[in-house]
PDB file of C-alpha atoms in Angstrom:
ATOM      1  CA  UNK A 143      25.591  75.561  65.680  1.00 47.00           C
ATOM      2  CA  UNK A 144      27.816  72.824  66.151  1.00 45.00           C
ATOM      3  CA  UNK A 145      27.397  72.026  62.307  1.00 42.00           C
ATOM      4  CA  UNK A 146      28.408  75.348  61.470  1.00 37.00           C
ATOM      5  CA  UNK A 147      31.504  75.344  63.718  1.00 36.00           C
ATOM      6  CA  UNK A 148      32.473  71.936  62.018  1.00 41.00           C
ATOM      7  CA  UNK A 149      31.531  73.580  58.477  1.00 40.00           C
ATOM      8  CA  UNK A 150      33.413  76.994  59.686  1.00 39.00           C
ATOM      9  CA  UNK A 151      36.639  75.167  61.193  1.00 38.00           C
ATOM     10  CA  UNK A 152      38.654  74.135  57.466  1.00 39.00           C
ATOM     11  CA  UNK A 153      37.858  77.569  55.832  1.00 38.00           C
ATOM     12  CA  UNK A 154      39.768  79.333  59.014  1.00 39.00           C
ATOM     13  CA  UNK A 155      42.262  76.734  58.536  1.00 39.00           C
ATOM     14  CA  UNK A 156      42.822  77.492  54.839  1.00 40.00           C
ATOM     15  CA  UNK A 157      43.023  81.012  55.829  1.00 39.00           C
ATOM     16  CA  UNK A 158      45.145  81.131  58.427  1.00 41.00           C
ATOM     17  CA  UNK A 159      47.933  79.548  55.994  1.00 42.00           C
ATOM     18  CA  UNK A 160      46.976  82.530  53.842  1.00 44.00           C
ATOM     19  CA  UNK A 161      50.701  83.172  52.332  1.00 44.00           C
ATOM     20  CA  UNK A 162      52.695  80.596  54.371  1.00 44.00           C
ATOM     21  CA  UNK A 163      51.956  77.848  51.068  1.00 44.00           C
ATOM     22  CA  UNK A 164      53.315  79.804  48.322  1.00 47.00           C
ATOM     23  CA  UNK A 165      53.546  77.567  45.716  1.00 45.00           C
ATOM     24  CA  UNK A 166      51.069  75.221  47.077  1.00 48.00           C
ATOM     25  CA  UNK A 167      48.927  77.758  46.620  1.00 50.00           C
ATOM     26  CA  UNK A 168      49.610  77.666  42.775  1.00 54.00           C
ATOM     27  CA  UNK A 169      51.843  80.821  42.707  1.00 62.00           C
ATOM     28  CA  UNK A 170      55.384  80.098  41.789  1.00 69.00           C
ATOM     29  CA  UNK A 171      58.351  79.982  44.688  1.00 77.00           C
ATOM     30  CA  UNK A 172      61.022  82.473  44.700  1.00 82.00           C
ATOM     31  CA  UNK A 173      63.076  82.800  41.698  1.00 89.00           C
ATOM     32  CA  UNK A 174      66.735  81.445  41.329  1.00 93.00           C
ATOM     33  CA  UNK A 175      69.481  84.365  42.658  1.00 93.00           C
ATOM     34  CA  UNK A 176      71.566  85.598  39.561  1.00 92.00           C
ATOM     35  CA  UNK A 177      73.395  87.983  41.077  1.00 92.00           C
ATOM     36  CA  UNK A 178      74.994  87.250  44.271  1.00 91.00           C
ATOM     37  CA  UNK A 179      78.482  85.581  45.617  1.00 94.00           C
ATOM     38  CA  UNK A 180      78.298  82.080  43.599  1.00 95.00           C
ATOM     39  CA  UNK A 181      81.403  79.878  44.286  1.00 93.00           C
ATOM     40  CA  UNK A 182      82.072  77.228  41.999  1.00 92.00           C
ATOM     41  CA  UNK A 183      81.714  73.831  43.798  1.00 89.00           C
ATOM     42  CA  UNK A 184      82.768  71.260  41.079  1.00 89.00           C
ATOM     43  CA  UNK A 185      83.763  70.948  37.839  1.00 91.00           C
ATOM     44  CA  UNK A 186      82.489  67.643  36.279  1.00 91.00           C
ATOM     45  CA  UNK A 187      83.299  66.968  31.937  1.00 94.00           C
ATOM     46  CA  UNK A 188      79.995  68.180  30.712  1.00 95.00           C
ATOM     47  CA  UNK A 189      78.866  71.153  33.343  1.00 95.00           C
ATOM     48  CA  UNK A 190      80.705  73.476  36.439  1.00 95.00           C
ATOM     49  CA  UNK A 191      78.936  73.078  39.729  1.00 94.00           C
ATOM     50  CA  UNK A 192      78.443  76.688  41.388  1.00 95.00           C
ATOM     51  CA  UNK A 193      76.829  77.226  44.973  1.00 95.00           C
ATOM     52  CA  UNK A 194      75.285  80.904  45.762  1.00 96.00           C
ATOM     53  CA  UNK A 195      76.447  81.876  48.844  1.00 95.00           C
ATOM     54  CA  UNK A 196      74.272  84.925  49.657  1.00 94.00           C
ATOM     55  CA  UNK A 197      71.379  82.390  49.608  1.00 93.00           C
ATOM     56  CA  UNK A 198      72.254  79.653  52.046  1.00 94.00           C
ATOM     57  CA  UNK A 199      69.552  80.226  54.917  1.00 91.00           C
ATOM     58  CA  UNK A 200      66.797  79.663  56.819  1.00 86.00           C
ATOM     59  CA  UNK A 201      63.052  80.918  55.792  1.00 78.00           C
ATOM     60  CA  UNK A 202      62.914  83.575  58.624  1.00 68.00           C
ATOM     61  CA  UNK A 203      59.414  83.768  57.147  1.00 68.00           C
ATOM     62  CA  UNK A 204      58.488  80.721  59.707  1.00 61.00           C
ATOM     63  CA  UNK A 205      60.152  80.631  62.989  1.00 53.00           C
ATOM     64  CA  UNK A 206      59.686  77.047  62.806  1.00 69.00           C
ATOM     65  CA  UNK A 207      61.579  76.232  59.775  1.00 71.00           C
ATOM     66  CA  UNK A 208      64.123  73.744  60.599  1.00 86.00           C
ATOM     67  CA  UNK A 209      65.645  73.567  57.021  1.00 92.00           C
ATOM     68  CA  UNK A 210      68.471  75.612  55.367  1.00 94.00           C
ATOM     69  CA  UNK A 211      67.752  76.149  51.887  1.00 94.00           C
ATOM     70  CA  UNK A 212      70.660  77.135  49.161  1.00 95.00           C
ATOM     71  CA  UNK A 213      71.114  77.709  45.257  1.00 96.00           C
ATOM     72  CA  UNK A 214      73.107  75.575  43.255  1.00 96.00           C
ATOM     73  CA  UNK A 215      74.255  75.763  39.283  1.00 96.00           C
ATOM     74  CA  UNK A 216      74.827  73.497  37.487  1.00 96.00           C
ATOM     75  CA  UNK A 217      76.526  75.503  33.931  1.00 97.00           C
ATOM     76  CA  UNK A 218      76.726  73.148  30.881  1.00 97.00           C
ATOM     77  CA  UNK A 219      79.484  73.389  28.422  1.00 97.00           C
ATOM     78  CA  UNK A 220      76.583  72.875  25.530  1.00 97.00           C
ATOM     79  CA  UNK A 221      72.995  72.500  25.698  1.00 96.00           C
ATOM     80  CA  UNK A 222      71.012  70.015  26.827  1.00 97.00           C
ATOM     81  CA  UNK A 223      67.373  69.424  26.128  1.00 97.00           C
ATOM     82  CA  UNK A 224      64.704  69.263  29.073  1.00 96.00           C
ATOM     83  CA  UNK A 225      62.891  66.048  28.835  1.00 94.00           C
ATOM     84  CA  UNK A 226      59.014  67.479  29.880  1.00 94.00           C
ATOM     85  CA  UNK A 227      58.884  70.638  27.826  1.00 94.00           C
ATOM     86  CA  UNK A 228      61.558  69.925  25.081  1.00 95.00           C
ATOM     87  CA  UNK A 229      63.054  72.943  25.692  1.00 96.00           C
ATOM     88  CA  UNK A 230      66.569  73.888  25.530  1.00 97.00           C
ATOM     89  CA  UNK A 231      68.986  75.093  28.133  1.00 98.00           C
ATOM     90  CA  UNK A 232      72.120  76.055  29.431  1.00 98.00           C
ATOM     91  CA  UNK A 233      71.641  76.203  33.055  1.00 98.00           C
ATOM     92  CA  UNK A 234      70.181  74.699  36.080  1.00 98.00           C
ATOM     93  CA  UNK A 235      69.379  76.259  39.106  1.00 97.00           C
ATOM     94  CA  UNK A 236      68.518  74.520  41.806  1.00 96.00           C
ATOM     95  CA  UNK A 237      67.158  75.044  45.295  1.00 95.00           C
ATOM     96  CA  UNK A 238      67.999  72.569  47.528  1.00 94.00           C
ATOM     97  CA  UNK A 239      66.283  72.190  51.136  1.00 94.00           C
ATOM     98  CA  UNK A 240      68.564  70.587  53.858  1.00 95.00           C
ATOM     99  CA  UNK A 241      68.128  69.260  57.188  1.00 94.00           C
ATOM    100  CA  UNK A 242      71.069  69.744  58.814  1.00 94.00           C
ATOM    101  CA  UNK A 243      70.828  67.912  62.017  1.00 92.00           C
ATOM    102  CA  UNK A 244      69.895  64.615  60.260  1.00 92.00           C
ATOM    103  CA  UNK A 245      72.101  64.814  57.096  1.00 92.00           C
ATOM    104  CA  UNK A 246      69.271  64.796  54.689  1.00 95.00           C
ATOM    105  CA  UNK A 247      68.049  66.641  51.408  1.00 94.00           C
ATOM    106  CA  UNK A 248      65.640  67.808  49.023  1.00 95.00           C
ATOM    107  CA  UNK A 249      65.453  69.488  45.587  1.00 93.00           C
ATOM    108  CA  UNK A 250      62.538  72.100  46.276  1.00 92.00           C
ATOM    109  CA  UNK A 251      62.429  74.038  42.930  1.00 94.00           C
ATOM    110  CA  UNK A 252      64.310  73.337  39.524  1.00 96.00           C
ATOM    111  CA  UNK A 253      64.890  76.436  37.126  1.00 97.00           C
ATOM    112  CA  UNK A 254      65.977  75.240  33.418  1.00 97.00           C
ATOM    113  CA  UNK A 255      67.288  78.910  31.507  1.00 97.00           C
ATOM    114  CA  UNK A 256      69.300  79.663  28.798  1.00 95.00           C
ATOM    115  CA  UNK A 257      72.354  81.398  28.723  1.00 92.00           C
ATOM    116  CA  UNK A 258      71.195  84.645  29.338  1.00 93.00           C
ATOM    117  CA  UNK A 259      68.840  83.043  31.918  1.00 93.00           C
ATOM    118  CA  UNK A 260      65.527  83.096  29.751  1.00 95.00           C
ATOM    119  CA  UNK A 261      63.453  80.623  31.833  1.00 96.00           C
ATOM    120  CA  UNK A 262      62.624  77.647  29.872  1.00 96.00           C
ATOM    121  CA  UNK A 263      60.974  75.612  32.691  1.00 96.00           C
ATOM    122  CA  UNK A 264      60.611  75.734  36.060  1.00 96.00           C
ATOM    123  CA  UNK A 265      59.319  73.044  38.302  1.00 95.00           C
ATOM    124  CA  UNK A 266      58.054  73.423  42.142  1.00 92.00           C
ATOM    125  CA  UNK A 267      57.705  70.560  44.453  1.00 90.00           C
ATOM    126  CA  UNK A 268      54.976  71.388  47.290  1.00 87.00           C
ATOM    127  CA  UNK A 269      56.526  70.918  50.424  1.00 82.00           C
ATOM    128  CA  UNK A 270      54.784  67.956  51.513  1.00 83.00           C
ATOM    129  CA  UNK A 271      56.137  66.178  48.233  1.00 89.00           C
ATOM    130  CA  UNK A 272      59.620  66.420  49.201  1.00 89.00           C
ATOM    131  CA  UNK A 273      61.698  63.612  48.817  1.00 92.00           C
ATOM    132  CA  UNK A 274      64.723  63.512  51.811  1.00 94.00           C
ATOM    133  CA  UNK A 275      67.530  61.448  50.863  1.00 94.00           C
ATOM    134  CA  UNK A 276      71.188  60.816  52.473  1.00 94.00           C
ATOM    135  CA  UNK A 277      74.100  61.405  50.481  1.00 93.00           C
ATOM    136  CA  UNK A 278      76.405  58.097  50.810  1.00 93.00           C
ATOM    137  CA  UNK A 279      79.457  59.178  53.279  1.00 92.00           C
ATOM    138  CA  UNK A 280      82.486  60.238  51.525  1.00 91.00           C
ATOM    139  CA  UNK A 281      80.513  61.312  48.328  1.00 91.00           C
ATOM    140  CA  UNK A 282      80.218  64.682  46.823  1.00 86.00           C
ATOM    141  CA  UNK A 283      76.506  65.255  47.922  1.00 89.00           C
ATOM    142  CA  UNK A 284      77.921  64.382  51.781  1.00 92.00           C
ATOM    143  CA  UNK A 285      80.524  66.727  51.219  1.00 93.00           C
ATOM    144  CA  UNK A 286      78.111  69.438  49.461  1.00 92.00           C
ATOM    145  CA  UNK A 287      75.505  69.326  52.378  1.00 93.00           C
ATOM    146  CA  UNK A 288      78.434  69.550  55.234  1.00 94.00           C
ATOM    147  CA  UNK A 289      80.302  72.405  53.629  1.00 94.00           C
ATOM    148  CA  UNK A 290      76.611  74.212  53.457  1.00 95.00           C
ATOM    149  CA  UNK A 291      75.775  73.396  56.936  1.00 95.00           C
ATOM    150  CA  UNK A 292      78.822  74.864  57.797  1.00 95.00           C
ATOM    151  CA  UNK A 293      78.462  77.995  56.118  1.00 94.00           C
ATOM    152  CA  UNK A 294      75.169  78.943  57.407  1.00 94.00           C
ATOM    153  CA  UNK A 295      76.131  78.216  61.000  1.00 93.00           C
ATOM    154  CA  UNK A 296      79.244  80.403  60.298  1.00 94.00           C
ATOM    155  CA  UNK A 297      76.852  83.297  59.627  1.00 92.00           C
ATOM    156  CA  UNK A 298      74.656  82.561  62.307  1.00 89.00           C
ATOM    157  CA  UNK A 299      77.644  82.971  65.231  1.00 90.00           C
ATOM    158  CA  UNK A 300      78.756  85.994  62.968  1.00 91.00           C
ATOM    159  CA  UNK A 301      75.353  87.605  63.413  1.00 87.00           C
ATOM    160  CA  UNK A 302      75.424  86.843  67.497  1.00 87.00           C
ATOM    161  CA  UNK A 303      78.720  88.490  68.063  1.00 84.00           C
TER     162      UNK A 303
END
C-alpha cells in the first residue's frame, strides 16, 4: 500500500497543477495585447518604446502571485531579422514579469510580428527559467519598472475606494 501511495503521490501532484503551468505544459502563454491603451515610453534612433497600460497586473489566476506583469513594444523604424528563425519583423512585444517589492525583472514571453502583427516567432520562458535582474539606479529600466509599479498600485487604491 505504502508503494502505491508513494507511486500515487507525483501523478496527484501533476494533476493538481492541471492549468496553473500553461506554457510549461507545452501550450503557448497568452498572446501580446494589440488593442488596448499603449503609451509610448521611449523613443530610441532605430525603434519607439510603447508600454500597454490595460495590461499592467497581477495574475488574479493565483492568489499567490507576487509579480506584476506588463506589455511592452518595442516598434522599429525598418526591419530587423530574428536571429533563431531568420525571420523578419517589425515589432516586439514583450511581457515583462516584475517584482515590485525587490526592484527586480524578467522577460516572460517574446512575440517577434510584422507590421500587421503576423507572428513570426514567439518564445516562452517557463517560469522556473526566469532570469531576475536589477536595473542600475538612474537608468531607463529603473525608471521603466518604478513608473509600472506605480501604475498598478494606482489601480489597485482606485479599485478599493
Amino acid at each position: 500500500m505504502r508503494k502505491f501511495l508513494i507511486l500515487l503521490l507525483p501523478v496527484m501532484l501533476v494533476a493538481a497543477c492541471d492549468g496553473k503551468l500553461g506554457y510549461e505544459q507545452g501550450r503557448p502563454g497568452d498572446p501580446p495585447p494589440f488593442k488596448g491603451e499603449w503609451r509610448r515610453y521611449g523613443t530610441m534612433p532605430d525603434f519607439d518604446v510603447l508600454v500597454n497600460v490595460d495590461a499592467i497586473s497581477r495574475d488574479d489566476r493565483y492568489a499567490k502571485d507576487k509579480y506584476v506583469y506588463v506589455w511592452m513594444l518595442q516598434s522599429f523604424r525598418t526591419a530587423q531579422i530574428d536571429g533563431v528563425s531568420k525571420g523578419k519583423y517589425r515589432k516586439k512585444f514583450t511581457r515583462q514579469a516584475i517584482e515590485c517589492k525587490s526592484g527586480r525583472m524578467a522577460a516572460t514571453t517574446a512575440v517577434l510580428t510584422d507590421e500587421n502583427n503576423a507572428e513570426v516567432a514567439r518564445y516562452d520562458v517557463p517560469g522556473y527559467q526566469w532570469e531576475f535582474s536589477t536595473p542600475t539606479p538612474n537608468t531607463y529600466g529603473a525608471d521603466f519598472m518604478r513608473q509600472v509599479c506605480q501604475i498598478h498600485a494606482d489601480k489597485e487604491a482606485a479599485k478599493k475606494q
